[in-house]
CSV table of C-alpha atoms in Angstrom, one decimal:
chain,number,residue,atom,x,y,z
A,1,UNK,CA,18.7,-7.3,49.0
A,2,UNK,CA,19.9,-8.2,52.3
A,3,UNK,CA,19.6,-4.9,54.8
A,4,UNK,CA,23.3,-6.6,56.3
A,5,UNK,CA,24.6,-6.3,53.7
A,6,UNK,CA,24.1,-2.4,53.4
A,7,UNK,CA,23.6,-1.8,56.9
A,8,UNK,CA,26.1,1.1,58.9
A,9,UNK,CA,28.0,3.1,56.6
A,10,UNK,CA,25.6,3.4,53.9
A,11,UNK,CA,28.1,1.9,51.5
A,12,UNK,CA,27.4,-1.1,49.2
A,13,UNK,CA,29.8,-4.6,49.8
A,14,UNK,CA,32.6,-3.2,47.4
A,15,UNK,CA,32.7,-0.2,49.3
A,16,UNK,CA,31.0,1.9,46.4
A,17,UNK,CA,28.8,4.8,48.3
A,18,UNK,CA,24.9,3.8,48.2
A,19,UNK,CA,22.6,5.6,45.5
A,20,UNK,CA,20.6,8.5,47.4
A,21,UNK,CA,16.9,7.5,47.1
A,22,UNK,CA,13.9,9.3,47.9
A,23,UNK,CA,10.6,7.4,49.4
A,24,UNK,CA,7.4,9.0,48.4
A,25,UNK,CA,4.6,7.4,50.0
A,26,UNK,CA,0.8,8.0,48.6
A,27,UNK,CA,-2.5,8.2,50.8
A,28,UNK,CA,-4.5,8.1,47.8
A,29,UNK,CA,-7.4,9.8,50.3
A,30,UNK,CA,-9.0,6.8,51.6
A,31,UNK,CA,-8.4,4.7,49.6
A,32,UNK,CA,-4.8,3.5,51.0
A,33,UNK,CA,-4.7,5.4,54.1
A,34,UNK,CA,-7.9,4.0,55.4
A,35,UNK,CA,-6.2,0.4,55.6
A,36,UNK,CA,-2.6,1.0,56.0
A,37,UNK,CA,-1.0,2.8,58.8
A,38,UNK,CA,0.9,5.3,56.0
A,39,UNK,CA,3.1,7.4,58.6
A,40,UNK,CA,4.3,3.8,60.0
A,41,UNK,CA,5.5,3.0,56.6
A,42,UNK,CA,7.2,6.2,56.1
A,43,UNK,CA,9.2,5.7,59.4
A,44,UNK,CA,10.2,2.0,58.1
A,45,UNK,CA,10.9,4.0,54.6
A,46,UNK,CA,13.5,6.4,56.4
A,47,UNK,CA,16.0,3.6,58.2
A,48,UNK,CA,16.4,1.4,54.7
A,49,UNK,CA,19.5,1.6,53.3
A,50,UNK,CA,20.0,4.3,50.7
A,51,UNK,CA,17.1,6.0,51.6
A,52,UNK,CA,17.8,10.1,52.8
A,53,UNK,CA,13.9,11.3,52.6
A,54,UNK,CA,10.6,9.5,53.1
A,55,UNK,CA,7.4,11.5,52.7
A,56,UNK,CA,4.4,11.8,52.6
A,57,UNK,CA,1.3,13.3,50.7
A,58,UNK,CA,-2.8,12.7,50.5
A,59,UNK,CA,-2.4,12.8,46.9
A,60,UNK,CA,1.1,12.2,45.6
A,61,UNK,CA,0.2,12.6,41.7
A,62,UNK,CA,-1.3,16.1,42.2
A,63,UNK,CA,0.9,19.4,41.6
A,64,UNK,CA,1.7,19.8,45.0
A,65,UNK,CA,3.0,16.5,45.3
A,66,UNK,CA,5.1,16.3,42.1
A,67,UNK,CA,6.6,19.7,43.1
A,68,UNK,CA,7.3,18.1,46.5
A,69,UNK,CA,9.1,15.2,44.6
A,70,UNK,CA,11.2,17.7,42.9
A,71,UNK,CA,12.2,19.8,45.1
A,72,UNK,CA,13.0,17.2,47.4
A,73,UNK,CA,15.6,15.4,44.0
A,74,UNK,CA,17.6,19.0,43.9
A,75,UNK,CA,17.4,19.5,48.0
A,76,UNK,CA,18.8,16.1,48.7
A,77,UNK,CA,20.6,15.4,45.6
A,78,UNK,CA,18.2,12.7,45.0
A,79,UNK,CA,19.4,9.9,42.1
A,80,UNK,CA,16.9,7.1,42.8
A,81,UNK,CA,13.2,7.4,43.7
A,82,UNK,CA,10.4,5.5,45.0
A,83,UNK,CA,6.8,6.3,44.9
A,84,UNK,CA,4.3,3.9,47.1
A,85,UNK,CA,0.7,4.6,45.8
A,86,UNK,CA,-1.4,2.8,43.1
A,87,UNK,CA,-0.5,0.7,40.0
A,88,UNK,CA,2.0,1.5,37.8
A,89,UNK,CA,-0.4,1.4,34.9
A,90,UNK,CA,-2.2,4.3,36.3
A,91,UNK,CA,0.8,6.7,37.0
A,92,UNK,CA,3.9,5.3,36.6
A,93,UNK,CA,4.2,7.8,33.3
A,94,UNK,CA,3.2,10.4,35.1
A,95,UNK,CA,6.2,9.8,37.9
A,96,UNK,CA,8.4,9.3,35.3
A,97,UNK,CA,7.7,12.4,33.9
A,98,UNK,CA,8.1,14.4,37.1
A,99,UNK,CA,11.5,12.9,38.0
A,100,UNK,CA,12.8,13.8,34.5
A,101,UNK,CA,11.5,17.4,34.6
A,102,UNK,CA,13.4,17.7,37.9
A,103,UNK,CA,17.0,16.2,35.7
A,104,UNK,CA,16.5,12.8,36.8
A,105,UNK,CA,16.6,10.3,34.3
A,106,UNK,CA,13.0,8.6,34.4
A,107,UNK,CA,14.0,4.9,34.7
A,108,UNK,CA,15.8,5.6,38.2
A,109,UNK,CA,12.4,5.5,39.6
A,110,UNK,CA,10.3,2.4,40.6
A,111,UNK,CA,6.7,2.3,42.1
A,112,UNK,CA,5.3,0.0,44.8
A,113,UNK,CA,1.8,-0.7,44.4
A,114,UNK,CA,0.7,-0.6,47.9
A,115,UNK,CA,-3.5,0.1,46.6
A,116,UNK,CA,-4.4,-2.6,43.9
A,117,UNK,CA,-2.2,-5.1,45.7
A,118,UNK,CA,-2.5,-4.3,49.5
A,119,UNK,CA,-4.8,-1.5,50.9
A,120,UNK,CA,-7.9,-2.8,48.1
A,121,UNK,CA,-7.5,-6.7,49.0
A,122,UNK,CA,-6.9,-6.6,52.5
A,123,UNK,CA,-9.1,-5.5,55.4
A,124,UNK,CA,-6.3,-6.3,58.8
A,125,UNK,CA,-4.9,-2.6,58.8
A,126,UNK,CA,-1.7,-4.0,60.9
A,127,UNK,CA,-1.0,-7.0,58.4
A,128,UNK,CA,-1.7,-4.4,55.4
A,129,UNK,CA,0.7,-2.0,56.5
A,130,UNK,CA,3.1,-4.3,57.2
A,131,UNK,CA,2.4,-5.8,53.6
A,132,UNK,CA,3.0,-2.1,52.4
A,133,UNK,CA,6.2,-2.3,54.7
A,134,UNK,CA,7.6,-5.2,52.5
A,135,UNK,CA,6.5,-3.8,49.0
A,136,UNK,CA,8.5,-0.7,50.1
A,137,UNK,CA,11.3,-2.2,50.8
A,138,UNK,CA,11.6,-4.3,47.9
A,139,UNK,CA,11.1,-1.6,45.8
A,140,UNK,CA,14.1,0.7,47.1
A,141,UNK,CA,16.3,-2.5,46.7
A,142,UNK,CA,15.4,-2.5,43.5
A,143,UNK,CA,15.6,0.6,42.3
A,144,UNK,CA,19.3,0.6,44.0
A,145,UNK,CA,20.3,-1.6,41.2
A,146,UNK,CA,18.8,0.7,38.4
A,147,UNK,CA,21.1,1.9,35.8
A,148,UNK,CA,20.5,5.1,33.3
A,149,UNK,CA,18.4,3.8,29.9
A,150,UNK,CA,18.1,6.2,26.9
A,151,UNK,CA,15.2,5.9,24.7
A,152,UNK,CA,16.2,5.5,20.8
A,153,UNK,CA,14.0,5.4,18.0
A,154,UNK,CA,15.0,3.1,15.4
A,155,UNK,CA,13.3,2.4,11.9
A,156,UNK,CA,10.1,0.2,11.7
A,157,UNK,CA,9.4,-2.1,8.9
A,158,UNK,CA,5.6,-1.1,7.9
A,159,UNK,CA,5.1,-4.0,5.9
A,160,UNK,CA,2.3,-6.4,7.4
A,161,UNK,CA,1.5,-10.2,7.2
A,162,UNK,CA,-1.4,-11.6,7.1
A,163,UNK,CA,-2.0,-15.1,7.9
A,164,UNK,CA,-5.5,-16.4,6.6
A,165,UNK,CA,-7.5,-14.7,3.7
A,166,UNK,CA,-11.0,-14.9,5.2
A,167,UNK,CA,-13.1,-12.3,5.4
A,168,UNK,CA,-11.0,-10.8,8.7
A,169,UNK,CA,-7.9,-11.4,6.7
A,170,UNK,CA,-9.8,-9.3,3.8
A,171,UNK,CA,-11.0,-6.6,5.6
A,172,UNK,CA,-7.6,-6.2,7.3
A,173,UNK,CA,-5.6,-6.4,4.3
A,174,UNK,CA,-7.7,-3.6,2.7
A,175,UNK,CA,-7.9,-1.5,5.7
A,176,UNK,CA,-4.5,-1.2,5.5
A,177,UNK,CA,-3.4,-1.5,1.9
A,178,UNK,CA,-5.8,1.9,2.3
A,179,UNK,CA,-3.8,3.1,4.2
A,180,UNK,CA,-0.7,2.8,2.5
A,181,UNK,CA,0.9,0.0,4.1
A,182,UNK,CA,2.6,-2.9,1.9
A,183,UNK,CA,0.5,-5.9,3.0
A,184,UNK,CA,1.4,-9.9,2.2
A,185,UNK,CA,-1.7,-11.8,2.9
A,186,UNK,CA,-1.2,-15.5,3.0
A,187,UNK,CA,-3.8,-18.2,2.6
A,188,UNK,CA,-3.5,-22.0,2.1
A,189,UNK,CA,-6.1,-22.6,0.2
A,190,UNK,CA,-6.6,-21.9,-3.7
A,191,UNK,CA,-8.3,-19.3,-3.4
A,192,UNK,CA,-8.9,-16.4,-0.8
A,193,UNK,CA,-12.9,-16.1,0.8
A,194,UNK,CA,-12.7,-18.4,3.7
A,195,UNK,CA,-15.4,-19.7,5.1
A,196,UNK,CA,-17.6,-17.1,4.0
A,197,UNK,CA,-17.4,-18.1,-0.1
A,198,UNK,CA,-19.3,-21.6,1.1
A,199,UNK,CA,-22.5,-19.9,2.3
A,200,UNK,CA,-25.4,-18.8,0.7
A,201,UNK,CA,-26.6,-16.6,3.2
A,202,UNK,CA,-25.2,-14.3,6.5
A,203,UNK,CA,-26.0,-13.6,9.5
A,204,UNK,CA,-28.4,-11.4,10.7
A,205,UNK,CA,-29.7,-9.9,8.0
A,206,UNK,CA,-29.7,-13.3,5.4
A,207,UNK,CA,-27.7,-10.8,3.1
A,208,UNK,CA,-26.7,-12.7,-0.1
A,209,UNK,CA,-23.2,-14.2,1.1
A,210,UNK,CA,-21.3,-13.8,-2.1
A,211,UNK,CA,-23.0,-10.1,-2.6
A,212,UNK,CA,-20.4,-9.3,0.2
A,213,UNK,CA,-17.9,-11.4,-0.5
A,214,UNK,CA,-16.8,-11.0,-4.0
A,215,UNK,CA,-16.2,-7.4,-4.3
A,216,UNK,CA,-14.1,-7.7,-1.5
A,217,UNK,CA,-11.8,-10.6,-2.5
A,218,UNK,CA,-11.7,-8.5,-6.2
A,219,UNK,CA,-10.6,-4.8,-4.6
A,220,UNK,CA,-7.9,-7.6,-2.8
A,221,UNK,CA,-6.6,-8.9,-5.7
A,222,UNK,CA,-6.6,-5.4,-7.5
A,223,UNK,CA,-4.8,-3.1,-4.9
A,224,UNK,CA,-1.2,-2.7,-5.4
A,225,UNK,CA,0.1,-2.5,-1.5
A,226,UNK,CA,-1.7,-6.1,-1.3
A,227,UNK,CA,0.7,-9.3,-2.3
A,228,UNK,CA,-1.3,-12.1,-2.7
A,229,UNK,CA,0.3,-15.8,-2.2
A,230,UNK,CA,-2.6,-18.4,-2.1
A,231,UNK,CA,-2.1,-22.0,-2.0
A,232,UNK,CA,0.4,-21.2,0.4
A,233,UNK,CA,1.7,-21.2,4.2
A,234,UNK,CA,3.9,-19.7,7.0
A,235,UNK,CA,7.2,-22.2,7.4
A,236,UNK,CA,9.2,-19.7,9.2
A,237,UNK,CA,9.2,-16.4,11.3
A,238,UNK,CA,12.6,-15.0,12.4
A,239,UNK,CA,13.1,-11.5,13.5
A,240,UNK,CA,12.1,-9.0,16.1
A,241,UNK,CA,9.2,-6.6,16.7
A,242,UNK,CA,9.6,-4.3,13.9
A,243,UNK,CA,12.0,-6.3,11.7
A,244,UNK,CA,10.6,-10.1,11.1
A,245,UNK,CA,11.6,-12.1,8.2
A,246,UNK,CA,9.1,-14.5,7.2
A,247,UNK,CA,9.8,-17.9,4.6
A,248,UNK,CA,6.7,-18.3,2.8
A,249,UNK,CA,5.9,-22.4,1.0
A,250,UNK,CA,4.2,-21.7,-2.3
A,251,UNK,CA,2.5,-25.0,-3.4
A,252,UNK,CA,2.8,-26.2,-6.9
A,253,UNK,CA,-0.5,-25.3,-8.9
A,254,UNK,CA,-0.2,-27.7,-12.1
A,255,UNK,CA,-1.8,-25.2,-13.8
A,256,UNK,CA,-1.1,-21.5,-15.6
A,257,UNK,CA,-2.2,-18.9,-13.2
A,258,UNK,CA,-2.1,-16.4,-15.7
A,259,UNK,CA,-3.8,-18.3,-18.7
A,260,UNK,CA,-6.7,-19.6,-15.6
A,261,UNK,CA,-10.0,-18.3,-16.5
A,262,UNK,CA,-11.3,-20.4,-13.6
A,263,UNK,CA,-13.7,-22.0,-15.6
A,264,UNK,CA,-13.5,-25.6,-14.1
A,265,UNK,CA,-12.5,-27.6,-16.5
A,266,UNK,CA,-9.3,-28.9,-15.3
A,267,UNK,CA,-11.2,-29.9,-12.0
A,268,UNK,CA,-13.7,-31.7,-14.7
A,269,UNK,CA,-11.0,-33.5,-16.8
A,270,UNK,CA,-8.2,-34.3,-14.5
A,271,UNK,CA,-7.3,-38.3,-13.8
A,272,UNK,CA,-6.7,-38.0,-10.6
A,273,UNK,CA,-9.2,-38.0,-8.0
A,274,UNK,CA,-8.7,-36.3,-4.4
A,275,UNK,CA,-12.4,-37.0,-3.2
A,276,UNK,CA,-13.8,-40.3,-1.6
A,277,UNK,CA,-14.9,-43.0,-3.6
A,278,UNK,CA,-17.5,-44.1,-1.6
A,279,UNK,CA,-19.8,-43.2,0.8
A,280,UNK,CA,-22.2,-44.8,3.6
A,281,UNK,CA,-24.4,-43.5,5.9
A,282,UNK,CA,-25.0,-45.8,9.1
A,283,UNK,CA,-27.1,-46.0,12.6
A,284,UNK,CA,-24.7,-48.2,14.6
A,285,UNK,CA,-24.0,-51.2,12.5
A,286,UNK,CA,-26.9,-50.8,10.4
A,287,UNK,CA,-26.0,-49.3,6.8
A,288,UNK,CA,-28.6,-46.3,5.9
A,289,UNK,CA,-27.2,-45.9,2.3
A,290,UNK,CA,-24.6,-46.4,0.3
A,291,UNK,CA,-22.9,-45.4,-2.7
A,292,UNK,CA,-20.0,-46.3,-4.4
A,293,UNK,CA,-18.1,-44.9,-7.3
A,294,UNK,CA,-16.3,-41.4,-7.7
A,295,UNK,CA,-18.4,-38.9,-5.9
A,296,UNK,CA,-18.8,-35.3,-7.9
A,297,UNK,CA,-16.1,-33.3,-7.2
A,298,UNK,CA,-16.9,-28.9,-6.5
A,299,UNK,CA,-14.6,-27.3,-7.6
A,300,UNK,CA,-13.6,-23.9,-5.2
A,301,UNK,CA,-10.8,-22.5,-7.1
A,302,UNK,CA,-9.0,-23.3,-10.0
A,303,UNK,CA,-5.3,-24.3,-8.9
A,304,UNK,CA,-4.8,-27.5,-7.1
A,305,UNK,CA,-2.0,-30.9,-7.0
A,306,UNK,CA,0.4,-32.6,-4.2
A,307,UNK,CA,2.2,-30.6,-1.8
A,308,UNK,CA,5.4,-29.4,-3.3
């Protein structure tokens, strides 16, 4: 915001009267009062444009210096206001709170950080208060151009997605099927397991892999809030927090899911070959060992075929 632009009759360019704003600057003890000059940047805080109060307090998130902010939005007919103390993800809720117990609707306030991001990285107490200076500043002209919000609550879609059926996607899709929430967990390969259905043993404790593993992937399979879609992947996710729509590529199986015993035999008996016909081992240019001829072929799941 340009200060000519504001500057003498305390009116805006169209000639619309300036918001009333109310600059609360923070000592924090020490810890921003022992590097920047804090009644300097009060003074500065007083001739901005808008501003009717500037004050300050050793502790500006205690009782005494909410009440202060309070009293000081009904005395001066406060409609904007400005605290100047530590991050925002420290107290900004708090400040919101206190300008909204006072009748001020909490998102005509802004903070300036003038701890993490001036008195804490900076050790020149006349170029840190004139950083502080700045940060002020911006931070009225900012909140200036705030306008009223309302929060609404609006309906949440609970369903989840899970992408991956290892055994993080397992464990999160029971956790929450558990919990009662519908769960779609999606895995490209035939069969859920991961990773962890190809070893024999874990780490640390050398547990038998599959011990683990296969009760799991069963309670998966048998809980009702869990949808299953294997062999399949993620082409699309539309939506917003809360509300996505997801378009989900089931691959053709070539065989009966729900006649599958997964016995093997299909794997054993089918044509076609997916696996490499040959194989050689070499050391540079020298050849190890050979073999050619259709390799064996483990099967991992029943279900398999081209991309469809």
């Amino acid at each position: 915001m340009s200060d000519e632009k504001y500057k003498g009759n305390g009116r805006k360019g169209n000639g619309k009267a300036l918001p009333r704003v109310g600059v609360f600057v923070c000592h924090c003890g020490t810890n921003i009062a022992g590097t920047v000059d804090v009644a300097k940047v009060v003074a500065y805080a007083a001739t901005l444009p808008g501003v009717v109060v500037a004050k300050e307090h050793k502790y500006m998130c205690s009782d005494p210096g909410q009440s202060m902010i309070q009293q000081d939005i009904e005395e001066h007919k406060l409609d904007r206001v400005v605290v100047s103390s530590c991050s925002p993800l420290m107290h900004e809720s708090t400040f919101r709170g206190t300008v909204a117990d006072a009748g001020l609707n909490q998102f005509l306030f802004q903070m300036a950080n003038i701890r993490e991001q001036c008195s804490w990285v900076h050790e020149d107490r006349q170029l840190a208060t004139q950083k502080a200076m700045k940060l002020v500043r911006a931070a009225v002209a900012r909140v200036i151009h705030h306008t009223p919000l309302e929060i609404k609550t609006v309906p949440v879609n609970p369903a989840t997605l899970i992408v991956g059926g290892g055994i993080a996607g397992i464990e999160a899709a029971l956790a929450l099927g558990k919990a009662g929430h519908p769960v779609y967990l999606v895995e490209r390969e035939a069969s859920i397991g991961g990773k962890m259905a190809q070893f024999d043993k874990t780490f640390p404790t050398l547990d038998c892999s599959a011990c683990i593993l296969t009760p799991k992937m069963v309670s998966t399979a048998k809980n009702k809030n869990v949808t299953l879609f294997t062999f399949s992947e993620v082409e699309e996710v539309s939506g917003y927090v809360g509300n996505f729509k997801v378009k989900i590529r089931k691959k053709p199986r070539m065989v009966d899911v729900d006649a599958c015993i997964n016995c093997g035999s299909c794997w054993q008996n089918c044509p076609a070959s997916i696996a490499p016909t040959s194989r050689r081992i070499k050391i540079g240019d020298r050849v190890i060992k050979e073999r050619v001829g259709h390799m064996p072929v483990t099967p991992i799941a029943a279900g398999g075929g081209k991309d469809g």
